[in-house]
Amino acid sequence: LVKLKINILKLGRVLVARRHCRSVLIRCFSSKAMQYDYDLLVIGGGSGGLAASKEAAALGAKVAVCDYVTPSPKGTTWGLGGTCVNVGCIPKKLMHQACLLGLAVEDAKSFGWQLPESKTHDWGTMVNNVQDYISGLNFRYRTELRTKKVDYLNALAVFVDEHTVELTDRKGNVSRKTAENFIVATGGRPKYLGIPNEMELCITSDDLFSLSTPPGKTLVVGASYVALECAGFLTGLKYDTTVMMRSIPLRGFDQQCAEMICTYMEEEGTKFIRGCIPEKLERAESGKIRVYWKPTKGGDTLESDEFDTVMLAIGRYALTEQCGVRNAGILTDPSSKKIIGTGKGIGLTEQSNVDHIFAIGDVLHGYPELTPVAIQAGILLARRIFGASGKPMDYEKVPTAVFTPVEYGCVGLSEEEAISRHGEQNIEVYHQSFKPLELTVPGRGDNSGYLKVIVDKQDNERVLGMHYLGWGAGEIMQGFAIALRLRATKEDLDELVGIHPTSAELFTTLKVTKSSGLDFRQAGC
């Protein structure tokens, strides 16, 4: 039986290898392939674009990646790797860690550590060390492309027609390249408000992580996860920080959890100005930035205050017009400017209306703007384009985390989405608040943790969504996400033996439902 299994595995490998060789030979002798410079040209060297290009090259395709970063209005630029690596997930998580370490130093005293009463944080040291790490990643990505035999073209690519792009490098040199297939993976850049002086006086997440001087008193405009994450670690690093939000926090996320995050942040010192938007910005005599704002729902009364730094985090726009998608006949959504996936052809969800041009990541309309999503979609798309697989990307049940001071992890539907899709009468919510054991001795964070499981009462209490507020949220939710993909039920969670003492084990002991109205606070350990 063992030998039979081994022979089956060997046969599978042979079949895959034969299919791969066949696709390579077809491309080598195809008249189409011979008339283009590349089999695949990827526009955008972010996580998704790099993943797709390396996978395509591994399948025998001749591949190039075009990547160029237009400096921000403040002049900030960066290397290969895209938003996540340079001005997103990576520096954000590291600065969040700096905030957590500051809290840990304070908590350590309760556990017997004899430490100085005063502690200070050096912004410059943190920024330099974070940027050094990122520079190392940039170098590694360039090396990987060379090793995988992917041509790296450090130039701005703009479509001339559906098979040609014009490349402009930093020195202004212009050239053209052609390809049989294209993947647009250009991502996006931060939006601005559209008021005078904002580009001169404000920064965005493009600039924050490499600021050479401490931000000081900071106003963060926006209610996105970028806004709350940055405001959270700035507060934790002892900068006077205010969040100004137009409407609701974390639009698209579970709103009960979003409000709990804001409550916790307020308790930790972050200020909130709700229902307002900046109206005017000017440089004050003090050298600071005076911000004038008014309510979004009527009223002409302007309020104002002075800040050292104003950061805009009001959303992002897709970089599609910048690469000339119209010249190739690619259709985009009128509002988001993102490429519309047709759901047809080998590209499936990532297929544009032009049959050899595809889109992944933040430029694809209507799908999650998450790095792991772009990576997975890029790899699977490359395999379909070059005949190695027909497997599509599954955009459902994608886990994610928000790295605010109290972290938030979730997978599946929010409570609002569950009600909208299934009806309020057909769902149930099991929930519980708790205090992490690690915070009991320091005596902080009462009921700062919270979790809930949303189930479908009409389908054997199948789990529709899981939500967790607490420390290590991303690590916890990554593990539980597989349960939703395997259509777990509440009974499956109940039968799972928890690991004690952990916060995650509470998912295995949930008893209180929202409909019962009973006290959902944790009792005992």
Short mmCIF file of C-alpha atoms in Angstrom, two decimals:
data_model
loop_
_atom_site.label_atom_id
_atom_site.label_comp_id
_atom_site.label_asym_id
_atom_site.label_seq_id
_atom_site.Cartn_x
_atom_site.Cartn_y
_atom_site.Cartn_z
CA LEU A 1 0.00 0.00 0.00
CA VAL A 2 2.86 2.37 0.86
CA LYS A 3 4.59 1.59 -2.46
CA LEU A 4 1.31 2.20 -4.29
CA LYS A 5 0.95 5.61 -2.66
CA ILE A 6 4.54 6.51 -3.57
CA ASN A 7 3.98 5.46 -7.20
CA ILE A 8 0.79 7.51 -7.39
CA LEU A 9 2.66 10.57 -6.08
CA LYS A 10 5.44 10.03 -8.62
CA LEU A 11 2.89 9.70 -11.44
CA GLY A 12 1.23 12.95 -10.31
CA ARG A 13 4.54 14.77 -10.43
CA VAL A 14 5.26 13.42 -13.92
CA LEU A 15 1.87 14.55 -15.22
CA VAL A 16 2.35 18.05 -13.78
CA ALA A 17 5.85 18.21 -15.27
CA ARG A 18 4.58 17.08 -18.68
CA ARG A 19 1.80 19.64 -18.67
CA HIS A 20 4.33 22.32 -17.67
CA CYS A 21 6.75 21.29 -20.45
CA ARG A 22 3.93 21.23 -22.98
CA SER A 23 2.88 24.79 -22.08
CA VAL A 24 6.50 25.97 -22.31
CA LEU A 25 6.99 24.34 -25.75
CA ILE A 26 3.75 25.81 -27.04
CA ARG A 27 4.91 29.28 -25.98
CA CYS A 28 8.39 28.78 -27.42
CA PHE A 29 7.08 27.92 -30.89
CA SER A 30 3.99 30.12 -30.88
CA SER A 31 4.05 32.80 -33.55
CA LYS A 32 2.32 35.11 -31.10
CA ALA A 33 4.97 34.69 -28.40
CA MET A 34 7.76 35.32 -30.91
CA GLN A 35 6.42 38.74 -31.89
CA TYR A 36 6.46 40.16 -28.34
CA ASP A 37 9.29 41.07 -25.98
CA TYR A 38 7.70 39.15 -23.12
CA ASP A 39 5.14 36.45 -22.47
CA LEU A 40 4.00 38.44 -19.42
CA LEU A 41 4.64 41.98 -18.31
CA VAL A 42 3.54 42.89 -14.79
CA ILE A 43 2.91 46.56 -14.05
CA GLY A 44 3.56 47.09 -10.35
CA GLY A 45 6.22 45.62 -8.09
CA GLY A 46 4.15 45.18 -4.96
CA SER A 47 3.41 41.92 -3.18
CA GLY A 48 0.89 40.68 -5.73
CA GLY A 49 2.88 41.69 -8.79
CA LEU A 50 6.08 40.11 -7.50
CA ALA A 51 4.31 36.87 -6.59
CA ALA A 52 2.66 36.61 -10.02
CA SER A 53 5.87 37.38 -11.90
CA LYS A 54 7.98 34.82 -10.02
CA GLU A 55 5.33 32.13 -10.43
CA ALA A 56 5.05 32.80 -14.17
CA ALA A 57 8.83 32.68 -14.57
CA ALA A 58 8.94 29.38 -12.68
CA LEU A 59 6.50 28.02 -15.28
CA GLY A 60 8.92 28.92 -18.07
CA ALA A 61 7.50 32.26 -19.17
CA LYS A 62 9.63 35.23 -20.16
CA VAL A 63 8.58 37.86 -17.62
CA ALA A 64 9.26 41.48 -16.70
CA VAL A 65 8.13 43.60 -13.76
CA CYS A 66 7.80 47.36 -14.18
CA ASP A 67 7.87 49.31 -10.93
CA TYR A 68 8.20 53.03 -10.35
CA VAL A 69 7.30 55.10 -7.29
CA THR A 70 6.20 58.66 -7.99
CA PRO A 71 7.37 60.76 -5.02
CA SER A 72 4.66 61.88 -2.60
CA PRO A 73 3.91 65.64 -2.44
CA LYS A 74 6.38 65.69 0.47
CA GLY A 75 9.01 64.04 -1.72
CA THR A 76 8.91 60.61 -0.08
CA THR A 77 9.80 57.64 -2.24
CA TRP A 78 10.83 54.04 -1.64
CA GLY A 79 12.16 50.84 -3.16
CA LEU A 80 10.80 47.66 -4.71
CA GLY A 81 8.08 45.84 -2.79
CA GLY A 82 5.00 48.06 -2.91
CA THR A 83 2.89 49.71 -0.24
CA CYS A 84 2.78 46.87 2.30
CA VAL A 85 6.53 46.49 2.63
CA ASN A 86 7.51 50.15 2.41
CA VAL A 87 4.71 52.34 3.74
CA GLY A 88 2.08 49.94 5.03
CA CYS A 89 1.82 46.66 6.90
CA ILE A 90 5.50 46.16 7.76
CA PRO A 91 6.46 49.57 9.23
CA LYS A 92 2.99 49.89 10.78
CA LYS A 93 3.31 46.56 12.62
CA LEU A 94 6.83 47.39 13.81
CA MET A 95 5.75 50.78 15.18
CA HIS A 96 2.73 49.12 16.79
CA GLN A 97 5.22 46.78 18.45
CA ALA A 98 7.16 49.81 19.72
CA CYS A 99 3.93 50.99 21.37
CA LEU A 100 3.29 47.56 22.95
CA LEU A 101 6.84 47.42 24.30
CA GLY A 102 6.31 50.74 26.05
CA LEU A 103 3.24 49.30 27.78
CA ALA A 104 5.13 46.12 28.62
CA VAL A 105 7.89 48.11 30.34
CA GLU A 106 5.25 49.75 32.52
CA ASP A 107 3.52 46.43 33.26
CA ALA A 108 6.87 44.83 34.17
CA LYS A 109 7.00 46.82 37.40
CA SER A 110 3.94 44.96 38.68
CA PHE A 111 5.77 41.68 38.08
CA GLY A 112 8.72 42.70 40.23
CA TRP A 113 11.07 44.30 37.70
CA GLN A 114 12.95 47.22 39.25
CA LEU A 115 13.02 49.83 36.49
CA PRO A 116 13.59 53.60 36.34
CA GLU A 117 10.45 55.61 36.96
CA SER A 118 10.90 57.64 33.79
CA LYS A 119 11.21 56.13 30.33
CA THR A 120 11.70 57.92 27.04
CA HIS A 121 11.33 56.90 23.44
CA ASP A 122 13.65 58.01 20.64
CA TRP A 123 11.68 58.48 17.41
CA GLY A 124 14.80 58.73 15.26
CA THR A 125 16.24 55.44 16.45
CA MET A 126 12.97 53.62 15.75
CA VAL A 127 12.58 55.14 12.27
CA ASN A 128 16.19 54.43 11.27
CA ASN A 129 16.02 50.82 12.39
CA VAL A 130 12.66 50.22 10.70
CA GLN A 131 13.91 51.78 7.46
CA ASP A 132 17.10 49.71 7.59
CA TYR A 133 15.01 46.56 7.81
CA ILE A 134 12.83 47.68 4.89
CA SER A 135 15.91 48.46 2.78
CA GLY A 136 17.03 44.89 3.37
CA LEU A 137 13.69 43.63 2.07
CA ASN A 138 13.97 45.86 -1.02
CA PHE A 139 17.37 44.34 -1.78
CA ARG A 140 16.09 40.82 -1.25
CA TYR A 141 13.20 41.35 -3.68
CA ARG A 142 15.56 42.61 -6.39
CA THR A 143 17.84 39.63 -5.81
CA GLU A 144 14.92 37.19 -5.97
CA LEU A 145 13.79 38.60 -9.33
CA ARG A 146 17.28 38.18 -10.72
CA THR A 147 17.50 34.63 -9.36
CA LYS A 148 14.09 33.75 -10.85
CA LYS A 149 15.15 35.31 -14.19
CA VAL A 150 12.50 38.04 -14.07
CA ASP A 151 13.55 41.33 -15.70
CA TYR A 152 13.16 44.26 -13.30
CA LEU A 153 12.39 47.50 -15.14
CA ASN A 154 12.59 50.45 -12.74
CA ALA A 155 10.43 52.71 -14.88
CA LEU A 156 6.92 54.13 -15.09
CA ALA A 157 4.87 51.98 -17.46
CA VAL A 158 1.99 53.51 -19.43
CA PHE A 159 -0.10 51.60 -21.96
CA VAL A 160 0.26 52.78 -25.56
CA ASP A 161 -2.04 50.09 -26.87
CA GLU A 162 -3.24 46.72 -25.64
CA HIS A 163 0.10 45.02 -26.25
CA THR A 164 2.57 47.89 -25.73
CA VAL A 165 3.74 50.03 -22.82
CA GLU A 166 5.94 53.10 -22.83
CA LEU A 167 8.57 53.14 -20.09
CA THR A 168 10.03 56.30 -18.56
CA ASP A 169 12.88 55.91 -16.07
CA ARG A 170 14.12 58.32 -13.39
CA LYS A 171 16.40 60.08 -15.85
CA GLY A 172 13.60 60.67 -18.34
CA ASN A 173 14.77 58.02 -20.80
CA VAL A 174 11.86 56.60 -22.80
CA SER A 175 11.55 53.14 -24.32
CA ARG A 176 8.84 50.69 -25.31
CA LYS A 177 8.15 47.06 -24.48
CA THR A 178 5.56 44.63 -25.79
CA ALA A 179 3.98 41.58 -24.17
CA GLU A 180 1.48 38.89 -25.00
CA ASN A 181 -0.13 39.19 -21.54
CA PHE A 182 -0.27 41.91 -18.90
CA ILE A 183 -1.11 41.96 -15.21
CA VAL A 184 -1.95 45.34 -13.73
CA ALA A 185 -0.92 45.34 -10.07
CA THR A 186 -0.21 49.00 -9.45
CA GLY A 187 -2.03 49.30 -6.13
CA GLY A 188 -3.07 52.72 -4.87
CA ARG A 189 -1.98 55.91 -3.16
CA PRO A 190 -3.55 58.00 -0.35
CA LYS A 191 -6.37 60.40 -1.18
CA TYR A 192 -6.38 64.09 -0.34
CA LEU A 193 -9.31 66.21 0.82
CA GLY A 194 -9.27 68.70 -2.04
CA ILE A 195 -8.76 71.84 0.09
CA PRO A 196 -6.08 74.53 -0.30
CA ASN A 197 -2.59 74.02 1.17
CA GLU A 198 -3.16 70.35 2.06
CA MET A 199 -0.31 68.95 -0.02
CA GLU A 200 2.08 71.50 1.44
CA LEU A 201 0.96 71.16 5.07
CA CYS A 202 -0.27 67.56 5.43
CA ILE A 203 1.42 64.18 5.31
CA THR A 204 -0.06 60.74 4.60
CA SER A 205 0.95 57.18 5.42
CA ASP A 206 3.38 57.53 2.50
CA ASP A 207 5.42 59.89 4.70
CA LEU A 208 4.79 58.98 8.36
CA PHE A 209 7.03 55.93 8.66
CA SER A 210 10.15 57.75 7.45
CA LEU A 211 9.64 61.11 9.20
CA SER A 212 13.06 62.35 10.25
CA THR A 213 11.68 64.32 13.21
CA PRO A 214 9.10 63.33 15.85
CA PRO A 215 5.52 64.14 14.77
CA GLY A 216 4.63 65.97 17.99
CA LYS A 217 0.99 66.93 18.51
CA THR A 218 -0.79 65.13 15.67
CA LEU A 219 -4.19 65.26 14.00
CA VAL A 220 -5.11 62.11 12.07
CA VAL A 221 -7.96 62.75 9.64
CA GLY A 222 -9.96 59.66 8.76
CA ALA A 223 -11.56 56.59 10.32
CA SER A 224 -9.95 53.84 8.26
CA TYR A 225 -7.83 51.08 9.77
CA VAL A 226 -4.77 53.07 8.65
CA ALA A 227 -6.02 56.10 10.60
CA LEU A 228 -6.77 54.20 13.80
CA GLU A 229 -3.63 52.07 13.69
CA CYS A 230 -1.36 55.09 13.23
CA ALA A 231 -3.21 57.15 15.84
CA GLY A 232 -2.96 54.21 18.23
CA PHE A 233 0.80 53.78 18.09
CA LEU A 234 1.39 57.56 18.12
CA THR A 235 -0.60 57.79 21.35
CA GLY A 236 1.33 54.83 22.74
CA LEU A 237 4.59 56.61 21.93
CA LYS A 238 3.32 59.54 24.04
CA TYR A 239 2.40 61.98 21.29
CA ASP A 240 -0.76 64.06 21.82
CA THR A 241 -2.97 62.52 19.13
CA THR A 242 -6.47 63.34 17.88
CA VAL A 243 -8.56 61.44 15.34
CA MET A 244 -11.07 63.42 13.28
CA MET A 245 -13.65 61.22 11.60
CA ARG A 246 -16.43 62.21 9.23
CA SER A 247 -18.79 59.34 10.08
CA ILE A 248 -18.30 55.77 11.34
CA PRO A 249 -15.02 54.06 12.25
CA LEU A 250 -13.69 51.11 10.24
CA ARG A 251 -16.36 51.12 7.56
CA GLY A 252 -16.95 47.57 6.32
CA PHE A 253 -15.89 45.98 9.61
CA ASP A 254 -18.18 44.85 12.43
CA GLN A 255 -19.40 48.11 13.95
CA GLN A 256 -19.76 46.86 17.52
CA CYS A 257 -16.08 45.85 17.47
CA ALA A 258 -15.11 49.10 15.74
CA GLU A 259 -16.75 51.18 18.47
CA MET A 260 -15.10 49.07 21.17
CA ILE A 261 -11.72 49.85 19.59
CA CYS A 262 -12.48 53.59 19.70
CA THR A 263 -13.60 53.33 23.33
CA TYR A 264 -10.38 51.58 24.30
CA MET A 265 -8.28 54.11 22.39
CA GLU A 266 -10.03 56.98 24.18
CA GLU A 267 -9.33 55.34 27.53
CA GLU A 268 -5.66 55.09 26.52
CA GLY A 269 -5.51 58.80 25.68
CA THR A 270 -6.43 59.21 22.00
CA LYS A 271 -8.89 62.07 21.45
CA PHE A 272 -11.74 61.82 18.93
CA ILE A 273 -13.58 64.54 17.03
CA ARG A 274 -16.61 62.92 15.42
CA GLY A 275 -18.83 64.06 12.59
CA CYS A 276 -16.42 66.71 11.37
CA ILE A 277 -14.13 67.37 8.42
CA PRO A 278 -11.31 69.91 7.90
CA GLU A 279 -12.43 73.02 6.06
CA LYS A 280 -9.24 75.05 5.96
CA LEU A 281 -5.52 74.71 6.74
CA GLU A 282 -2.97 77.44 7.31
CA ARG A 283 0.50 77.93 8.75
CA ALA A 284 0.12 79.68 12.11
CA GLU A 285 2.52 82.32 13.43
CA SER A 286 3.79 79.70 15.87
CA GLY A 287 4.97 77.62 12.93
CA LYS A 288 2.37 74.96 13.66
CA ILE A 289 -0.53 74.02 11.37
CA ARG A 290 -3.88 75.58 12.27
CA VAL A 291 -6.77 73.35 11.23
CA TYR A 292 -10.31 74.69 10.92
CA TRP A 293 -13.15 72.19 10.85
CA LYS A 294 -16.94 72.11 10.78
CA PRO A 295 -19.66 69.46 11.27
CA THR A 296 -20.48 67.31 8.26
CA LYS A 297 -24.21 67.48 9.00
CA GLY A 298 -24.91 71.18 8.71
CA GLY A 299 -23.77 74.12 10.77
CA ASP A 300 -21.39 76.90 9.77
CA THR A 301 -19.50 77.25 13.04
CA LEU A 302 -15.80 76.67 12.52
CA GLU A 303 -13.64 75.31 15.30
CA SER A 304 -9.86 75.24 15.15
CA ASP A 305 -6.71 74.05 16.84
CA GLU A 306 -2.98 73.97 16.13
CA PHE A 307 -1.01 70.80 15.44
CA ASP A 308 2.60 69.94 14.69
CA THR A 309 1.57 67.28 12.19
CA VAL A 310 -1.62 66.65 10.21
CA MET A 311 -1.91 63.21 8.64
CA LEU A 312 -4.61 62.37 6.11
CA ALA A 313 -5.89 58.78 6.12
CA ILE A 314 -9.21 59.15 4.31
CA GLY A 315 -8.83 56.30 1.84
CA ARG A 316 -6.85 55.45 -1.27
CA TYR A 317 -7.30 55.74 -5.02
CA ALA A 318 -6.30 53.11 -7.57
CA LEU A 319 -3.35 53.85 -9.84
CA THR A 320 -5.10 52.92 -13.08
CA GLU A 321 -5.30 56.24 -14.90
CA GLN A 322 -1.58 56.75 -14.20
CA CYS A 323 -0.72 53.64 -16.24
CA GLY A 324 -3.03 54.58 -19.12
CA VAL A 325 -5.51 51.72 -18.96
CA ARG A 326 -7.86 53.58 -21.31
CA ASN A 327 -5.24 53.42 -24.06
CA ALA A 328 -5.54 49.64 -23.90
CA GLY A 329 -9.35 49.74 -23.87
CA ILE A 330 -9.63 48.49 -20.29
CA LEU A 331 -12.91 49.25 -18.54
CA THR A 332 -12.84 50.69 -15.02
CA ASP A 333 -15.53 51.43 -12.46
CA PRO A 334 -16.64 55.08 -12.81
CA SER A 335 -16.39 55.71 -9.07
CA SER A 336 -13.41 53.68 -7.80
CA LYS A 337 -11.46 53.84 -11.10
CA LYS A 338 -10.58 50.20 -10.46
CA ILE A 339 -10.49 47.56 -13.18
CA ILE A 340 -13.72 45.61 -13.49
CA GLY A 341 -13.29 41.84 -13.46
CA THR A 342 -15.51 40.06 -15.96
CA GLY A 343 -15.48 36.63 -14.30
CA LYS A 344 -14.85 35.05 -17.72
CA GLY A 345 -11.89 33.60 -19.61
CA ILE A 346 -8.77 32.17 -18.00
CA GLY A 347 -8.54 35.26 -15.77
CA LEU A 348 -11.96 34.64 -14.22
CA THR A 349 -12.41 37.24 -11.45
CA GLU A 350 -9.13 38.95 -12.40
CA GLN A 351 -9.96 39.06 -16.15
CA SER A 352 -10.50 42.54 -17.61
CA ASN A 353 -12.63 43.11 -20.69
CA VAL A 354 -9.41 42.79 -22.74
CA ASP A 355 -8.78 39.06 -22.86
CA HIS A 356 -5.00 39.17 -22.28
CA ILE A 357 -4.97 41.90 -19.60
CA PHE A 358 -5.63 41.04 -15.96
CA ALA A 359 -5.79 42.85 -12.61
CA ILE A 360 -4.93 41.80 -9.07
CA GLY A 361 -4.79 43.45 -5.68
CA ASP A 362 -6.04 46.92 -4.87
CA VAL A 363 -6.78 47.82 -8.53
CA LEU A 364 -9.42 45.06 -8.88
CA HIS A 365 -12.88 46.47 -8.24
CA GLY A 366 -14.98 45.01 -5.43
CA TYR A 367 -12.49 42.73 -3.70
CA PRO A 368 -10.48 42.88 -0.44
CA GLU A 369 -7.49 45.25 -0.45
CA LEU A 370 -5.18 42.93 1.45
CA THR A 371 -1.60 41.87 0.74
CA PRO A 372 -2.11 38.09 1.18
CA VAL A 373 -5.14 38.27 -1.13
CA ALA A 374 -3.06 39.92 -3.87
CA ILE A 375 -0.27 37.36 -3.43
CA GLN A 376 -2.58 34.35 -3.61
CA ALA A 377 -4.56 35.79 -6.53
CA GLY A 378 -1.34 36.57 -8.41
CA ILE A 379 0.08 33.08 -8.02
CA LEU A 380 -3.16 31.35 -9.06
CA LEU A 381 -3.62 33.73 -12.00
CA ALA A 382 -0.10 33.04 -13.30
CA ARG A 383 -0.79 29.31 -13.15
CA ARG A 384 -4.00 29.72 -15.15
CA ILE A 385 -2.44 31.98 -17.77
CA PHE A 386 0.36 29.50 -18.43
CA GLY A 387 -1.64 26.30 -18.20
CA ALA A 388 -0.34 24.89 -14.92
CA SER A 389 -3.71 24.92 -13.15
CA GLY A 390 -7.31 25.99 -13.53
CA LYS A 391 -7.84 26.81 -9.85
CA PRO A 392 -9.58 30.17 -9.21
CA MET A 393 -9.03 32.57 -6.33
CA ASP A 394 -11.54 32.26 -3.48
CA TYR A 395 -12.24 35.72 -2.11
CA GLU A 396 -14.67 34.52 0.56
CA LYS A 397 -13.82 33.92 4.23
CA VAL A 398 -10.57 35.87 4.10
CA PRO A 399 -9.20 36.55 7.62
CA THR A 400 -7.71 39.92 8.50
CA ALA A 401 -6.51 41.92 11.49
CA VAL A 402 -6.38 45.56 12.53
CA PHE A 403 -3.35 46.45 14.65
CA THR A 404 -4.89 49.09 16.89
CA PRO A 405 -3.81 49.29 20.57
CA VAL A 406 -6.35 46.57 21.30
CA GLU A 407 -5.95 44.37 18.25
CA TYR A 408 -8.91 43.16 16.21
CA GLY A 409 -9.05 39.97 14.14
CA CYS A 410 -11.98 38.71 12.12
CA VAL A 411 -13.01 36.23 9.46
CA GLY A 412 -16.31 35.82 7.66
CA LEU A 413 -19.32 38.10 8.00
CA SER A 414 -19.75 41.06 10.31
CA GLU A 415 -22.95 41.13 12.32
CA GLU A 416 -24.36 43.75 9.94
CA GLU A 417 -23.53 41.63 6.88
CA ALA A 418 -24.97 38.50 8.47
CA ILE A 419 -28.25 40.28 9.17
CA SER A 420 -28.34 41.69 5.65
CA ARG A 421 -27.69 38.33 3.98
CA HIS A 422 -29.58 35.95 6.24
CA GLY A 423 -32.10 38.07 8.14
CA GLU A 424 -31.87 39.03 11.81
CA GLN A 425 -34.32 36.31 12.81
CA ASN A 426 -32.12 33.63 11.22
CA ILE A 427 -28.83 34.36 12.96
CA GLU A 428 -27.58 34.10 16.52
CA VAL A 429 -24.59 35.78 18.12
CA TYR A 430 -22.60 34.13 20.93
CA HIS A 431 -20.36 36.61 22.71
CA GLN A 432 -18.24 37.33 25.76
CA SER A 433 -16.02 40.12 27.09
CA PHE A 434 -12.91 39.29 29.05
CA LYS A 435 -9.75 40.62 30.62
CA PRO A 436 -6.55 38.97 29.34
CA LEU A 437 -4.72 37.16 32.12
CA GLU A 438 -1.55 39.10 31.32
CA LEU A 439 -3.27 42.35 32.36
CA THR A 440 -4.67 41.14 35.69
CA VAL A 441 -1.51 41.78 37.72
CA PRO A 442 -0.83 45.25 36.22
CA GLY A 443 -4.50 46.01 36.83
CA ARG A 444 -5.48 47.49 33.49
CA GLY A 445 -7.69 46.58 30.56
CA ASP A 446 -10.89 45.62 32.39
CA ASN A 447 -13.20 43.94 29.83
CA SER A 448 -10.99 45.27 27.01
CA GLY A 449 -11.14 41.86 25.33
CA TYR A 450 -14.22 40.73 23.45
CA LEU A 451 -15.15 37.93 21.10
CA LYS A 452 -18.22 36.81 19.25
CA VAL A 453 -19.29 34.03 16.93
CA ILE A 454 -22.14 34.63 14.48
CA VAL A 455 -24.06 31.52 13.39
CA ASP A 456 -26.80 30.59 10.93
CA LYS A 457 -29.71 29.13 12.89
CA GLN A 458 -31.20 27.71 9.69
CA ASP A 459 -28.07 25.67 8.87
CA ASN A 460 -27.22 23.72 12.03
CA GLU A 461 -25.63 26.84 13.56
CA ARG A 462 -22.95 26.97 10.87
CA VAL A 463 -20.42 29.67 11.74
CA LEU A 464 -20.80 32.77 9.55
CA GLY A 465 -18.28 35.03 11.25
CA MET A 466 -15.77 35.12 14.09
CA HIS A 467 -14.51 38.31 15.74
CA TYR A 468 -11.86 38.83 18.39
CA LEU A 469 -10.65 41.92 20.22
CA GLY A 470 -7.51 41.38 22.25
CA TRP A 471 -3.79 40.79 22.12
CA GLY A 472 -2.44 38.52 19.39
CA ALA A 473 -5.65 38.92 17.38
CA GLY A 474 -4.01 38.23 14.03
CA GLU A 475 -2.29 35.07 15.25
CA ILE A 476 -5.50 33.76 16.81
CA MET A 477 -7.74 34.50 13.83
CA GLN A 478 -5.31 32.96 11.34
CA GLY A 479 -5.82 29.63 13.08
CA PHE A 480 -9.59 29.81 13.39
CA ALA A 481 -10.06 30.92 9.76
CA ILE A 482 -9.68 27.35 8.54
CA ALA A 483 -12.75 26.41 10.57
CA LEU A 484 -14.94 28.70 8.48
CA ARG A 485 -13.46 27.40 5.23
CA LEU A 486 -14.39 23.88 6.37
CA ARG A 487 -17.96 25.01 7.25
CA ALA A 488 -17.57 24.53 11.01
CA THR A 489 -20.61 24.74 13.26
CA LYS A 490 -21.01 26.05 16.79
CA GLU A 491 -21.04 22.42 17.96
CA ASP A 492 -17.60 21.92 16.38
CA LEU A 493 -16.27 24.83 18.44
CA ASP A 494 -17.93 23.47 21.58
CA GLU A 495 -16.28 20.07 21.07
CA LEU A 496 -12.85 21.60 20.55
CA VAL A 497 -10.66 21.37 23.66
CA GLY A 498 -9.18 24.74 24.53
CA ILE A 499 -5.60 25.54 25.46
CA HIS A 500 -5.47 26.92 29.02
CA PRO A 501 -4.81 29.61 30.03
CA THR A 502 -5.32 31.53 26.79
CA SER A 503 -7.79 34.08 25.53
CA ALA A 504 -8.45 32.05 22.38
CA GLU A 505 -9.87 29.16 24.41
CA LEU A 506 -12.95 31.29 25.10
CA PHE A 507 -14.12 30.48 21.56
CA THR A 508 -14.61 26.89 22.78
CA THR A 509 -16.74 27.81 25.81
CA LEU A 510 -19.14 30.48 24.53
CA LYS A 511 -22.60 30.10 26.06
CA VAL A 512 -24.23 33.54 26.24
CA THR A 513 -26.24 34.71 23.24
CA LYS A 514 -27.16 38.28 22.42
CA SER A 515 -30.81 37.35 22.11
CA SER A 516 -30.81 36.11 25.73
CA GLY A 517 -29.80 39.51 27.06
CA LEU A 518 -27.71 37.84 29.78
CA ASP A 519 -24.48 39.26 31.22
CA PHE A 520 -21.66 38.42 28.80
CA ARG A 521 -18.75 39.40 31.02
CA GLN A 522 -16.20 36.72 31.89
CA ALA A 523 -16.42 35.10 35.31
CA GLY A 524 -13.35 33.45 36.83
CA CYS A 525 -10.29 32.40 34.83
#
